[in-house]
Short mmCIF file of C-alpha atoms in Angstrom, two decimals:
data_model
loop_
_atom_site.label_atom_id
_atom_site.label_comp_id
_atom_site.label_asym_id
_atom_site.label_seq_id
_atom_site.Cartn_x
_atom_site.Cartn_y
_atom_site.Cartn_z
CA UNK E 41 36.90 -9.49 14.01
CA UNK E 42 36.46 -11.75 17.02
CA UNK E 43 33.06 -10.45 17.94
CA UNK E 44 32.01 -11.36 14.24
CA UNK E 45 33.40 -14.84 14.31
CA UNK E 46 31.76 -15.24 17.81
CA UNK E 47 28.34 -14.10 16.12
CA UNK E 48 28.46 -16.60 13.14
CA UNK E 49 29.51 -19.01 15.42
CA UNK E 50 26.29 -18.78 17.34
CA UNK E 51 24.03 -17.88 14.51
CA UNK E 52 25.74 -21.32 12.91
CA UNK E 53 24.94 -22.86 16.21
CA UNK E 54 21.66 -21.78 16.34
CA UNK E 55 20.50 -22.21 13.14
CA UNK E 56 18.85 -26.10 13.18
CA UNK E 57 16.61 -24.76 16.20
CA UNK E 58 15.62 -22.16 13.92
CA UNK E 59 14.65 -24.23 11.21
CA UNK E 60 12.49 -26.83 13.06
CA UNK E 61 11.01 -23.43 14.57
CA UNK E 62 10.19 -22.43 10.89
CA UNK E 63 8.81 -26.05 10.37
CA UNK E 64 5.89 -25.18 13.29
CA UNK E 65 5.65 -21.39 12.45
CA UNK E 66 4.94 -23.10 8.65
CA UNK E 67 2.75 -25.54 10.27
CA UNK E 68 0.56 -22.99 12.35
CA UNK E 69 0.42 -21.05 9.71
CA UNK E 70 -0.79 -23.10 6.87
CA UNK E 71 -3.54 -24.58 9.03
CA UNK E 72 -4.74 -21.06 10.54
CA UNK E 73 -4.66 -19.97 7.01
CA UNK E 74 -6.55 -23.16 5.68
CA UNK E 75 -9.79 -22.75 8.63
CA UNK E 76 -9.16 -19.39 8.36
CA UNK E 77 -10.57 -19.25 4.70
CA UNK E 78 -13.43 -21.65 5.85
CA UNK E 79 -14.70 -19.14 8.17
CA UNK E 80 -13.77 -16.32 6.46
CA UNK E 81 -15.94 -17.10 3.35
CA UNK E 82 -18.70 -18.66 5.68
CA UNK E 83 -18.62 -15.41 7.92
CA UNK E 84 -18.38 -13.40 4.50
CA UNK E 85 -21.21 -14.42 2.64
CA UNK E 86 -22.72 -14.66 6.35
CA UNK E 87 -22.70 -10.50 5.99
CA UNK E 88 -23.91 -10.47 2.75
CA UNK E 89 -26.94 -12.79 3.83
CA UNK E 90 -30.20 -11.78 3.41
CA UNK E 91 -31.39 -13.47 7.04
CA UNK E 92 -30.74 -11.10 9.82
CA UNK E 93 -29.47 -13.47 12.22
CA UNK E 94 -26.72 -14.14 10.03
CA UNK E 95 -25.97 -10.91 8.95
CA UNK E 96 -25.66 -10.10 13.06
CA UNK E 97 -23.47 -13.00 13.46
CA UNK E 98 -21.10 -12.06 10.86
CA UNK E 99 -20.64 -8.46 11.71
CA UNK E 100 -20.02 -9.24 15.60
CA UNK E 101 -17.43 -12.31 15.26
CA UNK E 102 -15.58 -9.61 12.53
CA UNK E 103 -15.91 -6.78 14.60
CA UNK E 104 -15.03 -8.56 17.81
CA UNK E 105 -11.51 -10.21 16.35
CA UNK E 106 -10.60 -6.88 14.60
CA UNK E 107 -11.01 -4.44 17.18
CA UNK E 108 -9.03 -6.74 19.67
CA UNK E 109 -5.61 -7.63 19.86
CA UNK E 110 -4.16 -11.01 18.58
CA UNK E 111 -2.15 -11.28 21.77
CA UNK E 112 -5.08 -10.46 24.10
CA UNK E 113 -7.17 -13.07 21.91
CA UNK E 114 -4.17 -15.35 22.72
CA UNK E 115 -4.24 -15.07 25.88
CA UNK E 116 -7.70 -14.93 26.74
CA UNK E 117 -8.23 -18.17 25.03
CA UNK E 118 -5.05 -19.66 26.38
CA UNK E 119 -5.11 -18.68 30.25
CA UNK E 120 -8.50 -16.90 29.86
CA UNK E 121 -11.02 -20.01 29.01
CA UNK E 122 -9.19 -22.75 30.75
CA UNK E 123 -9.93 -20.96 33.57
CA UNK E 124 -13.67 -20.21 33.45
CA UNK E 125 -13.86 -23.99 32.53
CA UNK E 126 -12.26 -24.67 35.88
CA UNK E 127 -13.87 -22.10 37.85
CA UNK E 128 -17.38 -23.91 36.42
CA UNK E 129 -16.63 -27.23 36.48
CA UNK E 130 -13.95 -27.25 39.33
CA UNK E 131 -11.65 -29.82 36.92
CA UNK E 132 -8.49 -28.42 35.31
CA UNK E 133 -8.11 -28.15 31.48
CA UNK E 134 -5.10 -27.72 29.98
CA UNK E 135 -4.96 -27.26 25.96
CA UNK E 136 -1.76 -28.02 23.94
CA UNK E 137 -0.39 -24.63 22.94
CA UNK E 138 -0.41 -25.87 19.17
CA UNK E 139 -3.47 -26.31 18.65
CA UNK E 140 -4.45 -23.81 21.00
CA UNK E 141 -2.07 -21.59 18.50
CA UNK E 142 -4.19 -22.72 15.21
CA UNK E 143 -7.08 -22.39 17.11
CA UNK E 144 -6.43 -18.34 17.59
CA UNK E 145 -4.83 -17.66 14.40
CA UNK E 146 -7.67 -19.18 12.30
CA UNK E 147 -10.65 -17.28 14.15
CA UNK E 148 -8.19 -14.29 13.85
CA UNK E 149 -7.29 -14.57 9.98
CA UNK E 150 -10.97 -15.91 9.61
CA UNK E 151 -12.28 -11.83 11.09
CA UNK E 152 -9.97 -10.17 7.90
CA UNK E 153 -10.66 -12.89 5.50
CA UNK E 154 -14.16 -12.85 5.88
CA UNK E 155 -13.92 -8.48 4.23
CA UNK E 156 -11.65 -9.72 2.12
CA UNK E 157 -14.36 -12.65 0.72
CA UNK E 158 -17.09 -9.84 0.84
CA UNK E 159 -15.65 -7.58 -1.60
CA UNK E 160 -14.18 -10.15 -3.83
CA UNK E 161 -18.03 -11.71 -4.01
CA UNK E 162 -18.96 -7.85 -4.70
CA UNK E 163 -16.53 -7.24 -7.06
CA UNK E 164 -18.76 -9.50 -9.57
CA UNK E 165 -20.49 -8.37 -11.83
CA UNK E 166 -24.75 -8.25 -10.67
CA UNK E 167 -25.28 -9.98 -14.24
CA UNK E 168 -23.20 -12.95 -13.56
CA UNK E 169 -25.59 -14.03 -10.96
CA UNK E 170 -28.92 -13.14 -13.19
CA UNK E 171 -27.30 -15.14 -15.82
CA UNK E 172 -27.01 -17.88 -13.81
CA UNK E 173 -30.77 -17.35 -12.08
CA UNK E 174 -32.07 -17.16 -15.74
CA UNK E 175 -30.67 -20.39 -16.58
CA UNK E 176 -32.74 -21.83 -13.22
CA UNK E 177 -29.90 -22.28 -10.94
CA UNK E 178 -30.93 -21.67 -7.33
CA UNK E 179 -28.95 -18.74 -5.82
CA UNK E 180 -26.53 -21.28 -3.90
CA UNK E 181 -25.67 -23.24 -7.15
CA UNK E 182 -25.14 -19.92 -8.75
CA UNK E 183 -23.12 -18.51 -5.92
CA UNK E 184 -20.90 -21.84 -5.99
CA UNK E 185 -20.72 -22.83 -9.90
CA UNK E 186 -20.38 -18.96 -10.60
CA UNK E 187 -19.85 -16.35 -8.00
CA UNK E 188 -17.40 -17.45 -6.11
CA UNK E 189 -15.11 -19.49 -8.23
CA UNK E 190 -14.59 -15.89 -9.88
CA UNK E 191 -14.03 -14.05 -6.93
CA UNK E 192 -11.20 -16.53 -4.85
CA UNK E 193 -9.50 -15.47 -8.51
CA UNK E 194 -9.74 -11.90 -7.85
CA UNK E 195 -8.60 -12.08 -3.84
CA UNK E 196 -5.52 -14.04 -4.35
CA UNK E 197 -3.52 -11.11 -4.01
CA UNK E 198 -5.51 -9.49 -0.71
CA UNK E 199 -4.88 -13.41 0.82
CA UNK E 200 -1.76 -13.42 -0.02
CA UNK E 201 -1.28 -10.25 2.15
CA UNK E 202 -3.41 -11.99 5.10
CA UNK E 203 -1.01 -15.08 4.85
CA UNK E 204 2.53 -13.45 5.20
CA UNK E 205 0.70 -11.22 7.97
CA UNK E 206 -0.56 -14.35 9.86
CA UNK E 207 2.96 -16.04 9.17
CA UNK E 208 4.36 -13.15 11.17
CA UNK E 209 1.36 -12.68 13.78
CA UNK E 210 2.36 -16.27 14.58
CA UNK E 211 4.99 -15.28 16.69
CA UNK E 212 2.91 -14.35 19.45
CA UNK E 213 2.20 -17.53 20.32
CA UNK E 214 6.08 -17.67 22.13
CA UNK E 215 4.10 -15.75 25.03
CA UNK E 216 2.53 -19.26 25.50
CA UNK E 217 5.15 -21.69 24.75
CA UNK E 218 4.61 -22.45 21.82
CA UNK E 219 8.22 -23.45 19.94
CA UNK E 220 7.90 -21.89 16.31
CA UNK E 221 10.61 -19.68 14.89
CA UNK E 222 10.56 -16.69 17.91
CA UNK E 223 10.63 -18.86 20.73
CA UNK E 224 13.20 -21.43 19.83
CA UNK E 225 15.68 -18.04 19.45
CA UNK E 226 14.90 -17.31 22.65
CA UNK E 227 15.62 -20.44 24.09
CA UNK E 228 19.01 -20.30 22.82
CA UNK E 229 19.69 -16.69 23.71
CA UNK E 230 18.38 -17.26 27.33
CA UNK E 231 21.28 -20.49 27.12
CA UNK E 232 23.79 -18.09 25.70
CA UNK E 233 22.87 -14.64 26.23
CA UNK E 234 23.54 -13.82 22.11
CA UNK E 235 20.95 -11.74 21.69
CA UNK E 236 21.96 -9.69 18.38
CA UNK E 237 22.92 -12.78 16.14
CA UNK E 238 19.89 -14.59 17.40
CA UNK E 239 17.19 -12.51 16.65
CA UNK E 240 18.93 -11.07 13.38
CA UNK E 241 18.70 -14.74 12.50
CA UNK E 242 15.09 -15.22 13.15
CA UNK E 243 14.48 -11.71 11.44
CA UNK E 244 16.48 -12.93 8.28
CA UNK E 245 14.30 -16.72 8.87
CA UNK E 246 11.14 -14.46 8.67
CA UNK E 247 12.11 -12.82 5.57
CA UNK E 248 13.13 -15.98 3.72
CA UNK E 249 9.38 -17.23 4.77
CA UNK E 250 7.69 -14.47 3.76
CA UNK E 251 9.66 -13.54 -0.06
CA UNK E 252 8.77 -17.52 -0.52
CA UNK E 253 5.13 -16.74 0.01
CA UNK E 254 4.91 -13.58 -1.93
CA UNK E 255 6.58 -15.66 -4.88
CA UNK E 256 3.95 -18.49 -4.62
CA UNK E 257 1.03 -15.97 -4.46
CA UNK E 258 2.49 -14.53 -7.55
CA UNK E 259 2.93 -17.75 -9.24
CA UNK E 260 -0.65 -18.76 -8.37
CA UNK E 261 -1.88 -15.73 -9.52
CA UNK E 262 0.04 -16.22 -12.70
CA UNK E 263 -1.68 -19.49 -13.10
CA UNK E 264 -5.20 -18.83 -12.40
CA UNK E 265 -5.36 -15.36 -14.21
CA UNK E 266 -5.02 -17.51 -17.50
CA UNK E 267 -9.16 -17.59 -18.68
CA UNK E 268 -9.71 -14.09 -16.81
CA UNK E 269 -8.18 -11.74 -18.52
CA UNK E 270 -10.98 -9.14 -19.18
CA UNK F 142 -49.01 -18.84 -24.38
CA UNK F 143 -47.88 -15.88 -22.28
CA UNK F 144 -50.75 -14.00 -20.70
CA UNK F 145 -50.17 -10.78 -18.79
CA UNK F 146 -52.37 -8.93 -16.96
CA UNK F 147 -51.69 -5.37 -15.77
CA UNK F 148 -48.40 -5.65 -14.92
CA UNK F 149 -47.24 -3.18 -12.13
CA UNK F 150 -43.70 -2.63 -11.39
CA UNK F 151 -42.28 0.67 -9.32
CA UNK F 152 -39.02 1.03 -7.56
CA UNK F 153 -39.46 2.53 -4.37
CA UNK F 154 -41.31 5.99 -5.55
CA UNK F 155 -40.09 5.38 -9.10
CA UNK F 156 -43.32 3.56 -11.70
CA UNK F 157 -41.73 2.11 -13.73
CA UNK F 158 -44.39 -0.13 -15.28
CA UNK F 159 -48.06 1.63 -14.70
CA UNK F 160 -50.38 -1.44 -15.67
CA UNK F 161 -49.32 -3.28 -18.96
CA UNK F 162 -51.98 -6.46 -20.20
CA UNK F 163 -51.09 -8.64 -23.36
CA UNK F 164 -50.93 -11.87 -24.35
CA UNK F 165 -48.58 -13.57 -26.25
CA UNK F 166 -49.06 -16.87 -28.34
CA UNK F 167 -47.02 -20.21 -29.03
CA UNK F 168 -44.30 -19.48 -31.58
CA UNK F 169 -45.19 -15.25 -32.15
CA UNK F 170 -41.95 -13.36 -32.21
CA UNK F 171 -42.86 -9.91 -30.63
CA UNK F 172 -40.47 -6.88 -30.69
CA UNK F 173 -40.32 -4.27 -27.91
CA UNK F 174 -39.36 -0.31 -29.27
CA UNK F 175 -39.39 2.16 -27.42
CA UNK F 176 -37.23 5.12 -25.64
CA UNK F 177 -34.85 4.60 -23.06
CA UNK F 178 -36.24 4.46 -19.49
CA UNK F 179 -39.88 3.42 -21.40
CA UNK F 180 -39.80 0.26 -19.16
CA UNK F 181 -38.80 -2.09 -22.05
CA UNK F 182 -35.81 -3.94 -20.27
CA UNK F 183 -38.34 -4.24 -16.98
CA UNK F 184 -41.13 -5.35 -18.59
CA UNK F 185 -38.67 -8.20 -20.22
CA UNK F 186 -37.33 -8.86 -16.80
CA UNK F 187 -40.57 -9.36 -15.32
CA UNK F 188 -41.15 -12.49 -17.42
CA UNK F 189 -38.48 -14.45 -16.13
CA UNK F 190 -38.85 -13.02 -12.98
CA UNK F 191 -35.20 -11.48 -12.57
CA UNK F 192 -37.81 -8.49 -11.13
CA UNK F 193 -40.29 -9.68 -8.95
CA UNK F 194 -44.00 -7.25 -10.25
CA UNK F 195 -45.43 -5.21 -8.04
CA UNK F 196 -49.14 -6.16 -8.48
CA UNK F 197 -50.60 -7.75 -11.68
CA UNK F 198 -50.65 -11.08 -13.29
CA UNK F 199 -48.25 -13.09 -15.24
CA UNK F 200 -49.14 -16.72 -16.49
CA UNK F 201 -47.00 -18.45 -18.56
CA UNK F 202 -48.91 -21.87 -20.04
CA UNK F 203 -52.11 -21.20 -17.85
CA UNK F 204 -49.41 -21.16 -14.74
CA UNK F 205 -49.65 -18.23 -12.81
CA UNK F 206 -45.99 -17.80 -12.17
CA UNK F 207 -46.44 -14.60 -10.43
CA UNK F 208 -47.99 -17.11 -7.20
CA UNK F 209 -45.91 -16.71 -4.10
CA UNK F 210 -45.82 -20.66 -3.93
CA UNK F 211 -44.08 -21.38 -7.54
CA UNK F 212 -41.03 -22.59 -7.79
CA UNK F 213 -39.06 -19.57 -9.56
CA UNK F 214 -36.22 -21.60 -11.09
CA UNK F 215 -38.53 -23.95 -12.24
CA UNK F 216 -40.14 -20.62 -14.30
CA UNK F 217 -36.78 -19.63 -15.34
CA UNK F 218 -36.00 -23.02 -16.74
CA UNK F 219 -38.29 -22.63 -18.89
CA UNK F 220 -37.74 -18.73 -20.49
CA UNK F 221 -34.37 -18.36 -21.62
CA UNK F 222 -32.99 -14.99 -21.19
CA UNK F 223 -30.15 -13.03 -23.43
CA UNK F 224 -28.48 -9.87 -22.22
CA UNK F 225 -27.25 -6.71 -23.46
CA UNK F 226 -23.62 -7.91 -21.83
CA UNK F 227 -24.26 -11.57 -22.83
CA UNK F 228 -22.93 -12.26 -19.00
CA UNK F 229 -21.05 -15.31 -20.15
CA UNK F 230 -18.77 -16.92 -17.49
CA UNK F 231 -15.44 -16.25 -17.83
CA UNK F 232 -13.84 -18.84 -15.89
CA UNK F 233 -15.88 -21.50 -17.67
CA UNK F 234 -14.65 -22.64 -21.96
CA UNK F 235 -17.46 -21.53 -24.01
CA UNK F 236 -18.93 -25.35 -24.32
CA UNK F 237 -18.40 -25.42 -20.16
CA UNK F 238 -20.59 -21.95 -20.60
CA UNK F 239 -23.42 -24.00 -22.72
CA UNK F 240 -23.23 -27.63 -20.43
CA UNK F 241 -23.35 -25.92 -16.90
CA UNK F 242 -26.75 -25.28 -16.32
CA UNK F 243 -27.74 -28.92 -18.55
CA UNK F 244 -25.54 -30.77 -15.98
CA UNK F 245 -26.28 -28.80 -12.96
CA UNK F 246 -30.11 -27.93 -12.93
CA UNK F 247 -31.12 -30.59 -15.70
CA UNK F 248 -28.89 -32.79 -14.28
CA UNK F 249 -27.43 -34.40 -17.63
CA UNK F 250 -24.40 -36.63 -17.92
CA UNK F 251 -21.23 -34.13 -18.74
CA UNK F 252 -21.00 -36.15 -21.88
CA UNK F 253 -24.72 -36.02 -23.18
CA UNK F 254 -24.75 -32.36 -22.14
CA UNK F 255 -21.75 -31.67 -23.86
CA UNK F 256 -22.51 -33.27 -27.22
CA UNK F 257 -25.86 -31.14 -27.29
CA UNK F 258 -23.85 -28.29 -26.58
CA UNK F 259 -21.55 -28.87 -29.35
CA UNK F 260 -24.55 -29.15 -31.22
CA UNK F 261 -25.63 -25.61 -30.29
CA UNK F 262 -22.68 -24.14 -30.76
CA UNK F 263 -22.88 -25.72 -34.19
CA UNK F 264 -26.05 -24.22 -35.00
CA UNK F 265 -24.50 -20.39 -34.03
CA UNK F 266 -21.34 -21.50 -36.20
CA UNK F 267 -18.90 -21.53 -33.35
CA UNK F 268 -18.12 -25.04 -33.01
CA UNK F 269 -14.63 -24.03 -33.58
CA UNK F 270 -14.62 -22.12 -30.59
CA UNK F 271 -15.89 -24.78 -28.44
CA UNK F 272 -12.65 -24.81 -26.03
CA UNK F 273 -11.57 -20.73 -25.68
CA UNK F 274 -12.44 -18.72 -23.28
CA UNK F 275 -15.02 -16.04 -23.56
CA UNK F 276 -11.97 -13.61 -23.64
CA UNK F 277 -10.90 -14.51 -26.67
CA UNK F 278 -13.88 -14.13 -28.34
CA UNK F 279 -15.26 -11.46 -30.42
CA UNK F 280 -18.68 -9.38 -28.97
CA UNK F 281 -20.56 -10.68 -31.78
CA UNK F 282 -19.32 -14.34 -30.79
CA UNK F 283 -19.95 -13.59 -27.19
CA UNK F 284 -23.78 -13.28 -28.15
CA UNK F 285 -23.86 -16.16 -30.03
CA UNK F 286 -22.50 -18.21 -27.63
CA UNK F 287 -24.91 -16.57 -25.13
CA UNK F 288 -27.80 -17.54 -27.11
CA UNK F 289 -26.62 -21.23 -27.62
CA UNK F 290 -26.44 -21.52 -23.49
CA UNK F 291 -29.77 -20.30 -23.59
CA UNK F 292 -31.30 -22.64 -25.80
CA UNK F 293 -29.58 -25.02 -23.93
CA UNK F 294 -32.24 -25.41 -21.22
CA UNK F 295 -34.67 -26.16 -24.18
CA UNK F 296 -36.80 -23.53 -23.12
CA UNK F 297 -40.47 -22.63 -24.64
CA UNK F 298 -39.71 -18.85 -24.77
CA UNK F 299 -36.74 -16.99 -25.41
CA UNK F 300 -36.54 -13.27 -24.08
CA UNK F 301 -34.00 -10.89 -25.18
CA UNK F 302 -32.51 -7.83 -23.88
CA UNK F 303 -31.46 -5.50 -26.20
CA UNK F 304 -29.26 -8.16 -27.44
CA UNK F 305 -26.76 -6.17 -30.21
CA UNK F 306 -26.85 -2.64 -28.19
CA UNK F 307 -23.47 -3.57 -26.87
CA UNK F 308 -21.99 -4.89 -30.58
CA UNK F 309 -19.41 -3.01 -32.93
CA UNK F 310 -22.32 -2.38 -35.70
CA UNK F 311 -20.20 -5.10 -38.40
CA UNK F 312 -21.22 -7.87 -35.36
CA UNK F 313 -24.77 -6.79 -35.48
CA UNK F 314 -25.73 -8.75 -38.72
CA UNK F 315 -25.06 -11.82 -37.14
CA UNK F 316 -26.30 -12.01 -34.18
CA UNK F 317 -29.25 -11.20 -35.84
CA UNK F 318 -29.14 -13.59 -38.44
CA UNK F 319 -28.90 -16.27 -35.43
CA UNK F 320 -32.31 -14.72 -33.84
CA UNK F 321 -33.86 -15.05 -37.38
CA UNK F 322 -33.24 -18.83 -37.37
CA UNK F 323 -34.68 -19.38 -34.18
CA UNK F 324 -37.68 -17.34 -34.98
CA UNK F 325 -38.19 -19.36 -38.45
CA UNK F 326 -37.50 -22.20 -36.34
CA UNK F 327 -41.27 -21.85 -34.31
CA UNK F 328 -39.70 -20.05 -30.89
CA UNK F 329 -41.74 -18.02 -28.93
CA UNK F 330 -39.67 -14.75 -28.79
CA UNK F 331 -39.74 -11.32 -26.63
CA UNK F 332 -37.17 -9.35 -28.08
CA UNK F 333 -35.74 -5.65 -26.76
CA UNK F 334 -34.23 -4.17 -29.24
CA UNK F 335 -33.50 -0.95 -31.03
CA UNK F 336 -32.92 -2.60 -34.30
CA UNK F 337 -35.61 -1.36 -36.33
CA UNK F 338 -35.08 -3.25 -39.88
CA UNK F 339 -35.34 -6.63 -37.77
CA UNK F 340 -38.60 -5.98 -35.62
CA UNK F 341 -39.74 -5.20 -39.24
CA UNK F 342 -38.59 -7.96 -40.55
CA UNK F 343 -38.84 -10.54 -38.24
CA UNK F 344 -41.55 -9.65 -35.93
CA UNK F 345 -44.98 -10.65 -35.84
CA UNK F 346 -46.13 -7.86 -33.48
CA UNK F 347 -44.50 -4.68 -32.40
CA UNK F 348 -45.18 -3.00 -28.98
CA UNK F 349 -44.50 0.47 -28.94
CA UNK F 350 -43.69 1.24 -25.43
CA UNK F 351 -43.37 4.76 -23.89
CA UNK F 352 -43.75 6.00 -19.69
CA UNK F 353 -44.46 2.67 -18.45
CA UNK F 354 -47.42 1.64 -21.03
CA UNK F 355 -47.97 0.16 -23.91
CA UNK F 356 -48.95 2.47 -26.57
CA UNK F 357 -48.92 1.38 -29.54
CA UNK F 358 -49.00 -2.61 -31.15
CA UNK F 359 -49.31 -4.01 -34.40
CA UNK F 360 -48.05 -5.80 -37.11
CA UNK F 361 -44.61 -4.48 -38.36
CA UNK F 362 -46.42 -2.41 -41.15
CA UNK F 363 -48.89 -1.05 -38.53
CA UNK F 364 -45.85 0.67 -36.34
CA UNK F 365 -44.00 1.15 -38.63
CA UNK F 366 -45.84 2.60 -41.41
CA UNK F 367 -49.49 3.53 -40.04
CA UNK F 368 -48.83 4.95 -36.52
CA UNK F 369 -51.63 5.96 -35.01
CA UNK F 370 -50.13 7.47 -31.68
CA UNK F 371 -48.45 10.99 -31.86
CA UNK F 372 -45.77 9.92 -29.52
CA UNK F 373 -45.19 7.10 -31.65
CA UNK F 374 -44.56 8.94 -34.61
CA UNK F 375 -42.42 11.30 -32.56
CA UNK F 376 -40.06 8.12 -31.91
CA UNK F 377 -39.93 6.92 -34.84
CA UNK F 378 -38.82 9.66 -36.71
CA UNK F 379 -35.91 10.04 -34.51
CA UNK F 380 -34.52 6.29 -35.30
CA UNK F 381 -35.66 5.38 -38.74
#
């Protein structure tokens, strides 16, 4: 009975910590997930491209940030790059961990969005586009007035996946200081030594984050579905 | 108006067209019959460039459109194309449907583009449905409103694709009726189709088409009733 009042009493204690941790882990996110989609749809259509070079391009920047770890990509750009630049230049660089966070997360997310943006673009129909080439739009008009409004309708649900997975990939930025949700448990449990309350905490904080998103991506879905039902 | 000179088309090994020559004049509403895999829909395709010949000549207005230097959307602008599927967009209202390519390639005010598209839609007697998504319209409607985009570019020729193949048969009549206007109306037509009582009706010319070729053309009565070709005959005894 003691050891439970002792737990709530830290998880009571700990709690405002956790929630401006969940106000940078929301932060992070939502900008990772915002540059993420711009490269994500620029490296998409980048595959689908009829110029080689960009087709090339594409396919290495995808394959390179999925077949690597996020917390190697972390690391390397974190410790890895600041430390070439010195090396070169013989000055120091030092990059805040925030934006260094954003920074990983949105090349990252930008690698799974980008196959996500592919097969939503091939998901439409071929004669949506000759429609729109018979009326004499050019194929970039067509791909913007046409192709791809219709296609961010159908990948709501795959980016709604890549967004409560980044929300939770987020957390390995702690490994470089950065305070979101993980980290500022930590710093309380290495003050206190609570370890079980603490990170059940930041487990249940994660959850609460992640049904929210799920709900919105449903509502959104909800919303935009309206003239699409086909 | 349209002048063709042996058109080539082959995909990879596949010919699909094996040298087809014709011309076409202002305002002359010609139907294309034929069996499937004849080379109708390609030959159609060809004119608005949605397939790029393989060899041959196509000038539309003494411009040879099949030059490597023209401007292909320009072309396009110009030949208004209707589909089996009608390929309307659904995220767009059916008047959004009619406007786009006014405001976006024409580049009309929304409102001036708009009130000619309400006049269009008027003309294929779906005014009513100006503000509803394609979804909630009928196939028949679909068409229609297909047809009323195309128009929409003011364009000097108006191609069609098998336009009612993809109708409930009760839809067919007017669609139809709307192709009928438009060809009393003075339009320069190529229509697709395997609607028999309307190339005979409504057509100046028929082209029989069979294995890439044109076999057989004439007036409605020539097809129709005279055939000279075997193969023609063959055909038409299977869908009259």
């Amino acid at each position: 009975m003691s050891l439970l009042s002792t737990y709530l009493e830290h998880i009571i204690k700990v709690l405002p910590d956790l929630i401006v941790g969940s106000m940078i882990t929301i932060e992070i996110t939502s900008f990772s997930l915002f540059f993420g989609m711009i490269l994500g749809t620029i490296s998409g259509l980048g595959k689908l491209s009829r110029k080689r070079i960009l087709r090339y391009l594409s396919i290495v920047y995808i394959d390179f940030i999925r077949g690597t770890p996020l917390l190697v990509q972390i690391l390397l750009f974190y410790y890895g790059l600041p430390g070439l630049y010195s090396n070169v230049t013989g000055n120091p660089l030092s990059i805040d961990p925030i934006i260094a966070g954003i920074i990983v997360c949105s090349i990252n997310s930008g690698a799974y969005i980008a196959e996500i943006v592919r097969a939503g673009i091939q998901s439409i129909d071929r004669g949506q586009m000759e429609a729109a080439r018979s009326l004499g739009m050019n194929e970039s008009m067509a791909m913007r007035e046409i192709i791809l409004p219709q296609a961010f309708r159908r990948i709501i649900p795959p980016l709604g996946n890549e967004f409560i997975a980044l929300l939770k990939d987020s957390s390995l930025l702690a490994v470089i200081g950065v305070h979101e949700l993980l980290k500022t448990g930590q710093l309380y449990i290495s003050r206190t030594f609570a370890a079980f309350p603490v990170y059940i905490a930041v487990a249940l904080m994660y959850l609460i984050l992640t049904i929210l998103i799920s709900r919105l991506v449903a509502y959104s879905e909800r919303r935009l579905g309206v003239s699409d039902r086909n | 108006m349209i002048e063709i000179k042996d058109l080539h088309k082959q995909f990879g090994e596949l010919q699909v067209l094996k040298g087809i020559s014709i011309d076409i004049k202002e305002s002359e509403v010609v139907c294309v019959i034929g069996p499937s895999g004849s080379g109708k829909s390609t030959f159609l395709r060809c004119i608005n460039l949605l397939e790029m010949p393989s060899s041959g000549e196509i000038f539309i207005d003494d411009e040879k459109i099949t030059d490597r230097k023209i401007n292909i959307n320009k072309i396009r602008e110009e030949a208004g194309m209707v589909f089996q599927h009608f390929n309307l967009f659904p995220h767009k209202t059916t008047i959004q449907n009619v406007a786009l390519a006014p405001i976006k390639v024409r580049k009309l005010s929304k409102a001036e583009a708009e009130k000619r598209a309400h006049d269009l839609l008027k003309k294929v007697g779906l005014e009513d449905k100006a503000n509803v998504y394609p979804s909630a319209l009928s196939g028949g409607q679909k068409q229609r409103v297909a047809i009323a985009r195309a128009l929409a570019m003011h364009p000097k020729l108006m191609l069609f694709d098998e336009p009612t193949s993809a109708l409930d048969p009760e839809m067919v009549g007017e669609v139809l009726g709307v192709m009928k206007d438009l060809a009393q109306a003075g339009m320069t037509m190529v229509v697709v189709t395997h609607e028999m009582g309307f190339a005979r009706e409504v057509a100046d010319r028929v082209l029989f088409m069979d294995d890439g070729l044109i076999v057989e053309q004439g007036t409605p009565h020539d097809i129709f009733s005279n055939a000279k070709h075997e193969r023609t005959r063959s055909f038409l005894s299977k869908v009259l």
